[in-house]
mmCIF file of C-alpha atoms in Angstrom:
data_model
loop_
_atom_site.group_PDB
_atom_site.id
_atom_site.type_symbol
_atom_site.label_atom_id
_atom_site.label_comp_id
_atom_site.label_asym_id
_atom_site.label_seq_id
_atom_site.Cartn_x
_atom_site.Cartn_y
_atom_site.Cartn_z
ATOM 1 C CA MET N 1 125.123 293.917 92.116
ATOM 2 C CA LYS N 2 129.032 293.409 91.957
ATOM 3 C CA TYR N 3 130.280 289.861 91.619
ATOM 4 C CA ASP N 4 132.070 288.758 94.821
ATOM 5 C CA GLU N 5 133.785 285.506 94.568
ATOM 6 C CA SER N 6 134.138 285.447 98.646
ATOM 7 C CA GLU N 7 130.499 285.880 98.777
ATOM 8 C CA GLN N 8 130.229 282.923 96.690
ATOM 9 C CA ASN N 9 132.155 280.651 98.991
ATOM 10 C CA LYS N 10 130.264 282.212 101.910
ATOM 11 C CA LYS N 11 126.882 281.181 100.520
ATOM 12 C CA GLY N 12 128.483 277.522 100.183
ATOM 13 C CA VAL N 13 128.288 276.811 96.531
ATOM 14 C CA ARG N 14 129.313 273.251 96.612
ATOM 15 C CA LYS N 15 132.432 272.119 94.847
ATOM 16 C CA ARG N 16 132.077 268.950 93.051
ATOM 17 C CA THR N 17 133.134 266.932 95.929
ATOM 18 C CA SER N 18 131.681 263.477 94.458
ATOM 19 C CA THR N 19 134.262 260.615 94.178
ATOM 20 C CA ASP N 20 134.221 256.975 94.472
ATOM 21 C CA PRO N 21 133.298 256.150 98.214
ATOM 22 C CA ILE N 22 135.766 253.278 98.162
ATOM 23 C CA ASP N 23 139.311 253.636 97.572
ATOM 24 C CA PRO N 24 140.705 252.425 94.080
ATOM 25 C CA GLU N 25 142.772 249.618 95.489
ATOM 26 C CA ARG N 26 139.781 248.053 97.991
ATOM 27 C CA LEU N 27 137.225 248.554 94.892
ATOM 28 C CA VAL N 28 139.253 246.321 92.604
ATOM 29 C CA ARG N 29 139.488 243.704 95.218
ATOM 30 C CA LEU N 30 135.778 243.746 96.067
ATOM 31 C CA ILE N 31 134.659 243.567 92.588
ATOM 32 C CA ALA N 32 137.107 240.661 91.733
ATOM 33 C CA ARG N 33 135.665 238.844 94.908
ATOM 34 C CA ALA N 34 132.283 239.933 93.597
ATOM 35 C CA GLN N 35 133.106 238.895 89.891
ATOM 36 C CA SER N 36 133.813 235.220 91.309
ATOM 37 C CA GLY N 37 130.496 235.021 92.892
ATOM 38 C CA GLU N 38 131.100 236.090 96.491
ATOM 39 C CA VAL N 39 127.638 237.980 97.389
ATOM 40 C CA GLU N 40 129.233 239.383 100.598
ATOM 41 C CA ALA N 41 131.811 241.278 98.506
ATOM 42 C CA PHE N 42 128.903 242.377 96.431
ATOM 43 C CA GLN N 43 127.043 243.566 99.663
ATOM 44 C CA LEU N 44 129.933 245.909 100.397
ATOM 45 C CA LEU N 45 129.760 247.481 97.115
ATOM 46 C CA TYR N 46 125.905 247.730 97.375
ATOM 47 C CA LEU N 47 126.311 249.525 101.034
ATOM 48 C CA SER N 48 129.158 252.055 99.469
ATOM 49 C CA TYR N 49 127.008 252.773 96.397
ATOM 50 C CA ALA N 50 123.259 252.293 97.290
ATOM 51 C CA LYS N 51 122.359 255.717 98.570
ATOM 52 C CA LYS N 52 123.688 257.361 95.572
ATOM 53 C CA ILE N 53 122.141 255.211 92.968
ATOM 54 C CA PHE N 54 118.856 255.435 94.823
ATOM 55 C CA ASN N 55 118.904 259.141 95.402
ATOM 56 C CA PHE N 56 119.832 259.514 91.450
ATOM 57 C CA LEU N 57 116.782 257.278 90.607
ATOM 58 C CA PHE N 58 114.562 259.411 93.025
ATOM 59 C CA ARG N 59 115.743 262.574 91.648
ATOM 60 C CA MET N 60 114.665 261.074 88.024
ATOM 61 C CA SER N 61 111.584 259.558 88.737
ATOM 62 C CA GLY N 62 110.347 261.597 91.779
ATOM 63 C CA SER N 63 108.950 258.538 93.429
ATOM 64 C CA ARG N 64 110.397 256.674 96.265
ATOM 65 C CA GLU N 65 108.785 253.290 95.720
ATOM 66 C CA GLU N 66 109.698 253.493 92.281
ATOM 67 C CA ALA N 67 113.324 254.610 93.017
ATOM 68 C CA GLU N 68 113.416 251.423 95.458
ATOM 69 C CA ASP N 69 112.063 249.135 92.614
ATOM 70 C CA LEU N 70 114.914 250.689 90.060
ATOM 71 C CA ALA N 71 117.401 250.362 92.660
ATOM 72 C CA GLN N 72 116.851 246.846 93.166
ATOM 73 C CA GLU N 73 116.648 246.051 89.341
ATOM 74 C CA THR N 74 120.114 247.837 89.042
ATOM 75 C CA PHE N 75 121.999 246.218 91.730
ATOM 76 C CA ILE N 76 120.772 242.642 90.507
ATOM 77 C CA LEU N 77 121.522 243.468 86.826
ATOM 78 C CA ALA N 78 124.711 244.700 88.121
ATOM 79 C CA PHE N 79 125.570 241.725 89.762
ATOM 80 C CA ARG N 80 124.632 239.471 86.750
ATOM 81 C CA LYS N 81 126.606 241.789 84.243
ATOM 82 C CA LEU N 82 129.633 242.271 86.566
ATOM 83 C CA ASN N 83 131.804 240.029 84.658
ATOM 84 C CA SER N 84 131.207 242.592 81.654
ATOM 85 C CA LEU N 85 133.029 245.381 83.641
ATOM 86 C CA LYS N 86 136.304 245.890 81.687
ATOM 87 C CA GLU N 87 137.630 248.284 84.255
ATOM 88 C CA ALA N 88 136.955 247.998 88.181
ATOM 89 C CA VAL N 89 137.726 251.785 88.565
ATOM 90 C CA LYS N 90 135.046 252.726 86.560
ATOM 91 C CA PHE N 91 132.723 250.806 88.514
ATOM 92 C CA GLN N 92 130.754 254.016 89.826
ATOM 93 C CA GLY N 93 129.912 255.193 86.363
ATOM 94 C CA TRP N 94 129.164 251.815 84.981
ATOM 95 C CA LEU N 95 126.436 251.500 87.837
ATOM 96 C CA PHE N 96 124.831 254.701 87.053
ATOM 97 C CA ARG N 97 124.667 254.002 83.449
ATOM 98 C CA ILE N 98 123.007 250.688 84.283
ATOM 99 C CA ALA N 99 120.381 252.779 86.671
ATOM 100 C CA GLN N 100 119.986 255.266 83.686
ATOM 101 C CA ASN N 101 119.099 252.550 81.344
ATOM 102 C CA CYS N 102 116.744 251.043 84.114
ATOM 103 C CA PHE N 103 115.068 254.050 84.283
ATOM 104 C CA TYR N 104 114.768 254.845 80.669
ATOM 105 C CA GLN N 105 113.327 251.135 79.973
ATOM 106 C CA LYS N 106 110.539 251.336 82.466
ATOM 107 C CA HIS N 107 109.597 255.217 81.373
ATOM 108 C CA ARG N 108 110.013 254.825 77.538
ATOM 109 C CA GLY N 109 106.973 256.834 76.285
ATOM 110 C CA LYS N 110 105.968 257.811 79.683
ATOM 111 C CA LYS N 111 105.523 261.386 81.235
ATOM 112 C CA PRO N 112 107.415 262.205 84.112
ATOM 113 C CA GLN N 113 105.436 261.296 87.559
ATOM 114 C CA ILE N 114 105.643 263.652 90.286
ATOM 115 C CA GLU N 115 104.501 263.032 93.739
ATOM 116 C CA SER N 116 104.412 265.369 96.707
ATOM 117 C CA ILE N 117 106.665 264.791 99.286
ATOM 118 C CA ASP N 118 104.035 265.277 102.026
ATOM 119 C CA GLU N 119 102.232 261.986 100.601
ATOM 120 C CA GLU N 120 104.870 259.758 101.144
ATOM 121 C CA GLY N 121 108.207 259.819 103.618
ATOM 122 C CA SER N 122 107.220 263.655 104.378
ATOM 123 C CA ALA N 123 108.536 263.321 108.053
ATOM 124 C CA GLU N 124 111.814 261.434 107.063
ATOM 125 C CA LEU N 125 112.709 263.783 104.225
ATOM 126 C CA SER N 126 112.069 266.814 105.900
ATOM 127 C CA ASP N 127 114.128 265.971 108.883
ATOM 128 C CA VAL N 128 117.023 265.156 106.619
ATOM 129 C CA GLN N 129 116.421 268.459 104.730
ATOM 130 C CA LYS N 130 116.410 270.030 108.143
ATOM 131 C CA LEU N 131 119.998 268.800 109.201
ATOM 132 C CA ALA N 132 121.169 269.643 105.575
ATOM 133 C CA THR N 133 119.972 273.506 106.039
ATOM 134 C CA PRO N 134 121.458 274.240 109.921
ATOM 135 C CA GLY N 135 120.273 277.435 111.632
ATOM 136 C CA LEU N 136 116.514 277.795 110.148
ATOM 137 C CA ASP N 137 113.978 279.288 111.908
ATOM 138 C CA PRO N 138 110.518 277.806 111.626
ATOM 139 C CA GLU N 139 109.207 280.514 109.345
ATOM 140 C CA HIS N 140 112.315 279.777 106.752
ATOM 141 C CA SER N 141 111.961 276.254 107.276
ATOM 142 C CA ILE N 142 108.466 276.326 105.898
ATOM 143 C CA LEU N 143 109.447 278.635 102.948
ATOM 144 C CA SER N 144 112.641 276.075 102.459
ATOM 145 C CA ASP N 145 110.434 272.966 102.435
ATOM 146 C CA GLU N 146 107.908 275.293 99.580
ATOM 147 C CA LEU N 147 111.251 275.709 97.629
ATOM 148 C CA GLN N 148 112.689 272.430 97.648
ATOM 149 C CA GLU N 149 109.188 271.390 96.562
ATOM 150 C CA VAL N 150 109.273 273.717 93.667
ATOM 151 C CA ILE N 151 112.966 272.714 92.699
ATOM 152 C CA ARG N 152 111.890 268.938 92.631
ATOM 153 C CA VAL N 153 108.858 269.776 90.555
ATOM 154 C CA ALA N 154 111.360 272.059 88.338
ATOM 155 C CA ILE N 155 113.588 268.962 88.041
ATOM 156 C CA GLN N 156 110.975 266.528 87.077
ATOM 157 C CA GLU N 157 109.595 268.681 84.353
ATOM 158 C CA LEU N 158 112.830 268.903 82.719
ATOM 159 C CA PRO N 159 113.073 266.724 79.750
ATOM 160 C CA GLU N 160 114.700 263.401 80.440
ATOM 161 C CA LYS N 161 117.773 264.344 78.560
ATOM 162 C CA TYR N 162 118.308 267.328 80.561
ATOM 163 C CA ARG N 163 117.248 265.912 83.626
ATOM 164 C CA THR N 164 119.725 263.024 83.753
ATOM 165 C CA VAL N 165 122.986 265.274 83.406
ATOM 166 C CA PHE N 166 121.384 267.897 85.798
ATOM 167 C CA VAL N 167 120.684 265.343 88.560
ATOM 168 C CA LEU N 168 124.169 263.925 87.925
ATOM 169 C CA SER N 169 125.931 267.222 88.048
ATOM 170 C CA ALA N 170 123.996 269.286 90.471
ATOM 171 C CA ILE N 171 122.914 266.570 92.777
ATOM 172 C CA GLN N 172 125.488 263.861 92.280
ATOM 173 C CA LYS N 173 128.499 266.476 91.855
ATOM 174 C CA LEU N 174 129.777 264.333 89.066
ATOM 175 C CA SER N 175 132.345 265.800 86.865
ATOM 176 C CA TYR N 176 131.487 266.815 83.066
ATOM 177 C CA GLN N 177 133.778 263.629 81.993
ATOM 178 C CA GLN N 178 132.098 261.124 84.095
ATOM 179 C CA ILE N 179 128.611 262.183 83.230
ATOM 180 C CA SER N 180 129.665 262.126 79.531
ATOM 181 C CA GLU N 181 130.985 258.589 80.012
ATOM 182 C CA ILE N 182 127.475 257.651 81.691
ATOM 183 C CA VAL N 183 125.249 258.990 79.114
ATOM 184 C CA ASN N 184 127.700 258.203 76.129
ATOM 185 C CA ARG N 185 127.406 261.703 74.698
ATOM 186 C CA SER N 186 130.303 264.154 73.944
ATOM 187 C CA MET N 187 131.728 266.824 76.612
ATOM 188 C CA ALA N 188 130.185 269.591 74.712
ATOM 189 C CA SER N 189 126.720 268.334 74.253
ATOM 190 C CA VAL N 190 126.840 267.585 78.047
ATOM 191 C CA LYS N 191 127.967 271.123 78.671
ATOM 192 C CA SER N 192 125.320 272.622 76.770
ATOM 193 C CA ASP N 193 122.576 270.287 78.077
ATOM 194 C CA ILE N 194 123.779 271.021 81.852
ATOM 195 C CA HIS N 195 123.811 274.887 81.287
ATOM 196 C CA ARG N 196 120.032 274.718 79.674
ATOM 197 C CA ALA N 197 118.829 272.563 82.459
ATOM 198 C CA ARG N 198 120.441 274.821 85.024
ATOM 199 C CA VAL N 199 118.704 277.772 83.397
ATOM 200 C CA ALA N 200 115.252 276.203 83.199
ATOM 201 C CA VAL N 201 115.239 275.208 86.732
ATOM 202 C CA ARG N 202 116.746 278.871 87.660
ATOM 203 C CA ASP N 203 113.581 280.302 85.504
ATOM 204 C CA LYS N 204 111.178 278.132 87.512
ATOM 205 C CA ILE N 205 112.508 279.097 91.070
ATOM 206 C CA LYS N 206 112.889 282.739 90.094
ATOM 207 C CA GLY N 207 109.125 282.379 88.915
ATOM 208 C CA TYR N 208 107.979 280.929 92.232
ATOM 209 C CA LEU N 209 110.045 283.524 94.118
ATOM 210 C CA GLY N 210 109.373 286.743 92.189
ATOM 211 C CA GLU N 211 111.006 289.922 93.547
ATOM 212 C CA ASN N 212 112.452 287.746 96.385
ATOM 213 C CA TYR N 213 114.979 285.878 93.997
ATOM 214 C CA GLY N 214 118.352 286.087 95.109
ATOM 215 C CA MET N 215 117.560 287.452 98.615
ATOM 216 C CA SER N 216 120.190 286.219 100.637
ATOM 217 C CA ASN N 217 117.865 285.679 103.766
ATOM 218 C CA MET N 218 116.549 282.833 102.146
ATOM 219 C CA PHE N 219 119.269 280.723 103.879
ATOM 220 C CA MET V 1 129.228 280.535 83.654
ATOM 221 C CA THR V 2 127.681 277.085 84.340
ATOM 222 C CA ALA V 3 131.106 275.366 83.899
ATOM 223 C CA LEU V 4 132.737 278.007 86.348
ATOM 224 C CA LEU V 5 130.037 277.306 88.931
ATOM 225 C CA ASP V 6 130.701 273.649 88.506
ATOM 226 C CA ASP V 7 134.240 274.157 88.914
ATOM 227 C CA GLU V 8 134.964 272.586 85.345
ATOM 228 C CA LEU V 9 137.084 275.416 84.334
ATOM 229 C CA SER V 10 141.121 275.437 84.228
ATOM 230 C CA SER V 11 142.428 278.115 86.226
ATOM 231 C CA SER V 12 143.465 280.734 83.266
ATOM 232 C CA GLU V 13 139.951 280.240 82.109
ATOM 233 C CA ALA V 14 138.197 280.708 85.308
ATOM 234 C CA ASN V 15 140.072 283.903 85.723
ATOM 235 C CA SER V 16 139.228 285.107 82.217
ATOM 236 C CA VAL V 17 135.625 284.516 83.184
ATOM 237 C CA LYS V 18 135.945 286.266 86.460
ATOM 238 C CA ASP V 19 137.783 289.312 84.768
ATOM 239 C CA HIS V 20 134.706 289.553 82.005
ATOM 240 C CA LEU V 21 132.162 289.281 85.294
ATOM 241 C CA HIS V 22 133.713 291.975 87.082
ATOM 242 C CA SER V 23 133.545 294.287 83.686
ATOM 243 C CA CYS V 24 130.214 293.211 82.528
ATOM 244 C CA SER V 25 127.206 294.139 84.619
ATOM 245 C CA THR V 26 124.705 291.990 82.490
ATOM 246 C CA CYS V 27 126.609 288.987 82.805
ATOM 247 C CA GLN V 28 127.123 289.667 86.539
ATOM 248 C CA GLN V 29 123.885 289.409 86.976
ATOM 249 C CA GLU V 30 123.180 286.367 85.002
ATOM 250 C CA PHE V 31 125.821 284.775 87.108
ATOM 251 C CA GLN V 32 124.508 285.810 90.449
ATOM 252 C CA SER V 33 121.089 284.661 89.558
ATOM 253 C CA LEU V 34 122.420 281.215 88.073
ATOM 254 C CA SER V 35 124.518 280.950 91.442
ATOM 255 C CA PHE V 36 121.533 281.522 93.488
ATOM 256 C CA ALA V 37 119.916 278.585 91.915
ATOM 257 C CA TYR V 38 122.985 276.609 92.441
ATOM 258 C CA GLN V 39 122.921 277.128 95.756
ATOM 259 C CA LEU V 40 119.055 276.133 96.274
ATOM 260 C CA THR V 41 119.388 273.022 94.469
ATOM 261 C CA GLY V 42 122.628 272.148 96.655
ATOM 262 C CA GLN V 43 120.411 272.414 99.430
ATOM 263 C CA LEU V 44 118.228 269.420 98.421
ATOM 264 C CA GLY V 45 118.598 266.777 101.318
ATOM 265 C CA GLU V 46 119.357 263.131 100.199
ATOM 266 C CA LEU V 47 116.899 260.188 101.151
ATOM 267 C CA GLU V 48 118.282 257.204 103.063
ATOM 268 C CA VAL V 49 117.707 253.983 101.553
ATOM 269 C CA ALA V 50 115.374 251.618 102.991
ATOM 270 C CA PRO V 51 117.232 248.977 105.336
ATOM 271 C CA ASP V 52 115.356 246.278 104.114
ATOM 272 C CA LEU V 53 116.227 246.919 100.252
ATOM 273 C CA TRP V 54 119.307 244.522 100.517
ATOM 274 C CA ASP V 55 117.095 241.724 101.826
ATOM 275 C CA ARG V 56 114.802 242.351 98.655
ATOM 276 C CA ILE V 57 117.662 242.324 96.648
ATOM 277 C CA THR V 58 119.544 238.853 97.967
ATOM 278 C CA PRO V 59 117.106 236.369 97.018
ATOM 279 C CA ARG V 60 117.033 237.491 93.405
ATOM 280 C CA LEU V 61 120.718 237.346 92.736
ATOM 281 C CA PRO V 62 121.755 234.509 90.620
ATOM 282 C CA SER V 63 124.058 231.927 91.847
ATOM 283 C CA ARG V 64 127.145 231.712 89.736
ATOM 284 C CA SER V 65 127.598 228.601 87.237
ATOM 285 C CA PHE V 66 130.989 226.702 87.564
ATOM 286 C CA PHE V 67 132.082 227.927 84.209
ATOM 287 C CA GLY V 68 131.158 231.365 85.537
ATOM 288 C CA GLN V 69 133.336 231.114 88.620
ATOM 289 C CA PHE V 70 136.132 229.541 86.527
ATOM 290 C CA TRP V 71 135.900 232.383 84.128
ATOM 291 C CA SER V 72 135.904 234.906 87.002
ATOM 292 C CA LEU V 73 139.210 233.184 88.398
ATOM 293 C CA PHE V 74 140.606 233.226 84.964
ATOM 294 C CA ARG V 75 140.159 237.099 84.724
ATOM 295 C CA ARG V 76 142.674 237.765 87.484
ATOM 296 C CA PRO V 77 145.928 238.777 86.570
ATOM 297 C CA TRP V 78 147.951 236.238 88.413
ATOM 298 C CA VAL V 79 145.728 233.402 87.264
ATOM 299 C CA GLN V 80 146.464 234.621 83.718
ATOM 300 C CA ALA V 81 150.421 234.891 84.079
ATOM 301 C CA THR V 82 150.412 231.467 85.591
ATOM 302 C CA VAL V 83 148.426 229.692 82.711
ATOM 303 C CA GLY V 84 150.370 231.600 80.469
ATOM 304 C CA ALA V 85 153.779 230.259 82.017
ATOM 305 C CA LEU V 86 152.397 226.890 82.017
ATOM 306 C CA VAL V 87 151.335 226.963 78.057
ATOM 307 C CA LEU V 88 154.723 228.433 77.309
ATOM 308 C CA ALA V 89 156.408 225.521 79.016
ATOM 309 C CA ALA V 90 154.071 223.161 77.590
ATOM 310 C CA PHE V 91 154.974 224.744 74.098
ATOM 311 C CA LEU V 92 158.802 224.546 74.639
ATOM 312 C CA SER V 93 159.051 221.225 75.925
ATOM 313 C CA VAL V 94 156.820 219.792 72.940
ATOM 314 C CA PHE V 95 158.847 221.534 70.440
ATOM 315 C CA LEU V 96 162.075 221.757 71.863
ATOM 316 C CA TRP V 97 162.971 218.978 74.184
ATOM 317 C CA VAL V 98 160.883 215.903 73.294
ATOM 318 C CA PRO V 99 162.047 215.787 69.301
ATOM 319 C CA GLY V 100 165.630 216.207 70.406
ATOM 320 C CA GLN V 101 165.238 213.074 72.941
ATOM 321 C CA ASP V 102 163.009 211.202 70.246
ATOM 322 C CA GLN V 103 165.903 211.539 67.567
ATOM 323 C CA ALA V 104 168.521 210.458 69.974
ATOM 324 C CA GLU V 105 166.462 207.079 71.031
ATOM 325 C CA LYS V 106 165.715 206.483 67.273
ATOM 326 C CA GLU V 107 169.358 206.801 66.213
ATOM 327 C CA PHE V 108 170.267 204.650 69.237
ATOM 328 C CA ALA V 109 167.727 201.842 68.177
ATOM 329 C CA GLU V 110 168.900 202.118 64.487
ATOM 330 C CA PHE V 111 172.681 201.606 66.004
ATOM 331 C CA ILE V 112 171.460 198.338 67.920
ATOM 332 C CA GLN V 113 169.158 196.976 65.022
ATOM 333 C CA GLN V 114 172.314 197.484 62.801
ATOM 334 C CA ARG V 115 174.683 195.961 65.082
ATOM 335 C CA GLU V 116 172.331 192.708 65.725
ATOM 336 C CA ARG V 117 171.726 192.284 61.770
ATOM 337 C CA ILE V 118 175.831 192.646 61.380
ATOM 338 C CA SER V 119 176.235 189.925 64.405
ATOM 339 C CA ALA V 120 173.468 187.642 62.938
ATOM 340 C CA GLU V 121 174.907 187.938 59.195
ATOM 341 C CA THR V 122 178.557 187.143 60.491
ATOM 342 C CA GLN V 123 177.299 184.319 62.672
ATOM 343 C CA SER V 124 175.176 182.543 59.997
ATOM 344 C CA LEU V 125 178.089 183.210 57.181
ATOM 345 C CA LEU V 126 180.888 181.606 59.330
ATOM 346 C CA PHE V 127 178.429 178.620 60.906
ATOM 347 C CA SER V 128 176.922 177.882 57.134
ATOM 348 C CA ASN V 129 180.527 177.809 55.610
ATOM 349 C CA ALA V 130 181.970 175.382 58.293
ATOM 350 C CA GLY V 131 178.872 173.248 57.932
ATOM 351 C CA VAL V 132 178.198 173.251 61.680
ATOM 352 C CA GLU V 133 174.460 173.316 62.650
ATOM 353 C CA VAL V 134 173.930 174.939 66.217
ATOM 354 C CA ASN V 135 171.150 174.013 68.310
ATOM 355 C CA ARG V 136 169.649 177.102 69.695
ATOM 356 C CA ALA V 137 168.568 175.067 72.954
ATOM 357 C CA ARG V 138 171.845 173.753 73.780
ATOM 358 C CA SER V 139 171.677 175.128 77.495
ATOM 359 C CA ASN V 140 168.360 173.518 77.724
ATOM 360 C CA PRO V 141 168.930 170.274 79.829
ATOM 361 C CA PHE V 142 165.821 168.689 78.225
ATOM 362 C CA VAL V 143 166.531 168.881 74.965
ATOM 363 C CA LYS V 144 169.312 166.973 73.072
ATOM 364 C CA PRO V 145 172.922 168.216 73.340
ATOM 365 C CA VAL V 146 174.589 169.998 70.631
ATOM 366 C CA SER V 147 175.205 167.717 67.860
ATOM 367 C CA PHE V 148 177.703 168.324 64.942
ATOM 368 C CA SER V 149 177.483 166.851 61.547
ATOM 369 C CA THR V 150 179.652 163.694 61.451
ATOM 370 C CA ARG V 151 179.752 164.073 57.856
ATOM 371 C CA ASN V 152 183.031 165.595 56.403
ATOM 372 C CA PRO V 153 182.643 167.762 53.778
ATOM 373 C CA PHE V 154 186.270 167.455 52.745
ATOM 374 C CA GLN V 155 185.951 163.699 52.307
ATOM 375 C CA GLU V 156 184.040 163.744 49.135
#
């Protein structure tokens, strides 16, 4: 098998496209207004970042309900502590750090919780996933759901330290620099943990797919 | 390899890794394997946030105190600049302008006092030598008119 760059592009390896959903000038204005107690301005910030924070917490906790509770705590705490934010342009990283701390605080000493997608919100999730993977025939769709469950479990089974950087990198598409600031660790440590997490997830998927691993007709 | 897949390498670093991948079949297989896992994790869908989540957050948001609002206002650059300019102006007026004015007033007051003192001394000297009593209320019609001593000091 020869390495082919064009094939990588064709298969859709996602480039990191995650940036702040609001342009910096507007962000600074909204944060200044929210800092002076304007709830409407904070609501606009919430609308821009809620999905990212919620999905980060969902991938961390493995539970929709818990992710919602933690997202609530995150935004309430963010509003309370908004005056401590020094640089408005770093709002996204600051918010992820609060979300991470909320999660760690709740999960100190707990084992990761894994819930089946079938148990809650399965219809909604599979619809979203089907839209995210266009052109799937029903047979492949079932396989894709199974695969997604395997990946989800693989992420949940990662140690928290690896899971955080993996979710921020692979799912949220943040840069190593941003991740390093969020988890307050060196870039070298972040890089190394992301690689270990990637290999661990890969091994889980490989273990599940066996000989089929790497087959392009999975997509 | 992970950094290459995460698009975190400079173009020269990426090129050197790619060159190696072209020449090393073991690394190439590892890269393909990791890349496949990347594609799968990239296919994970995102959940939509519950529409009522904000409604659950709003009642728990604390209302800002007056001091908090004032402090937030003060954090704005234009407010800081205005306050800074006012403080500077106050500083200058206290240490430069007011002392100069005080000094001039003080000197003027001293000058007036000195002039009055000299004037009074001169008057008292003149009138006492001449033996003349001046009634201060001479312009008052209800008081006796000015009276001069009838005694001639030179006739003794």
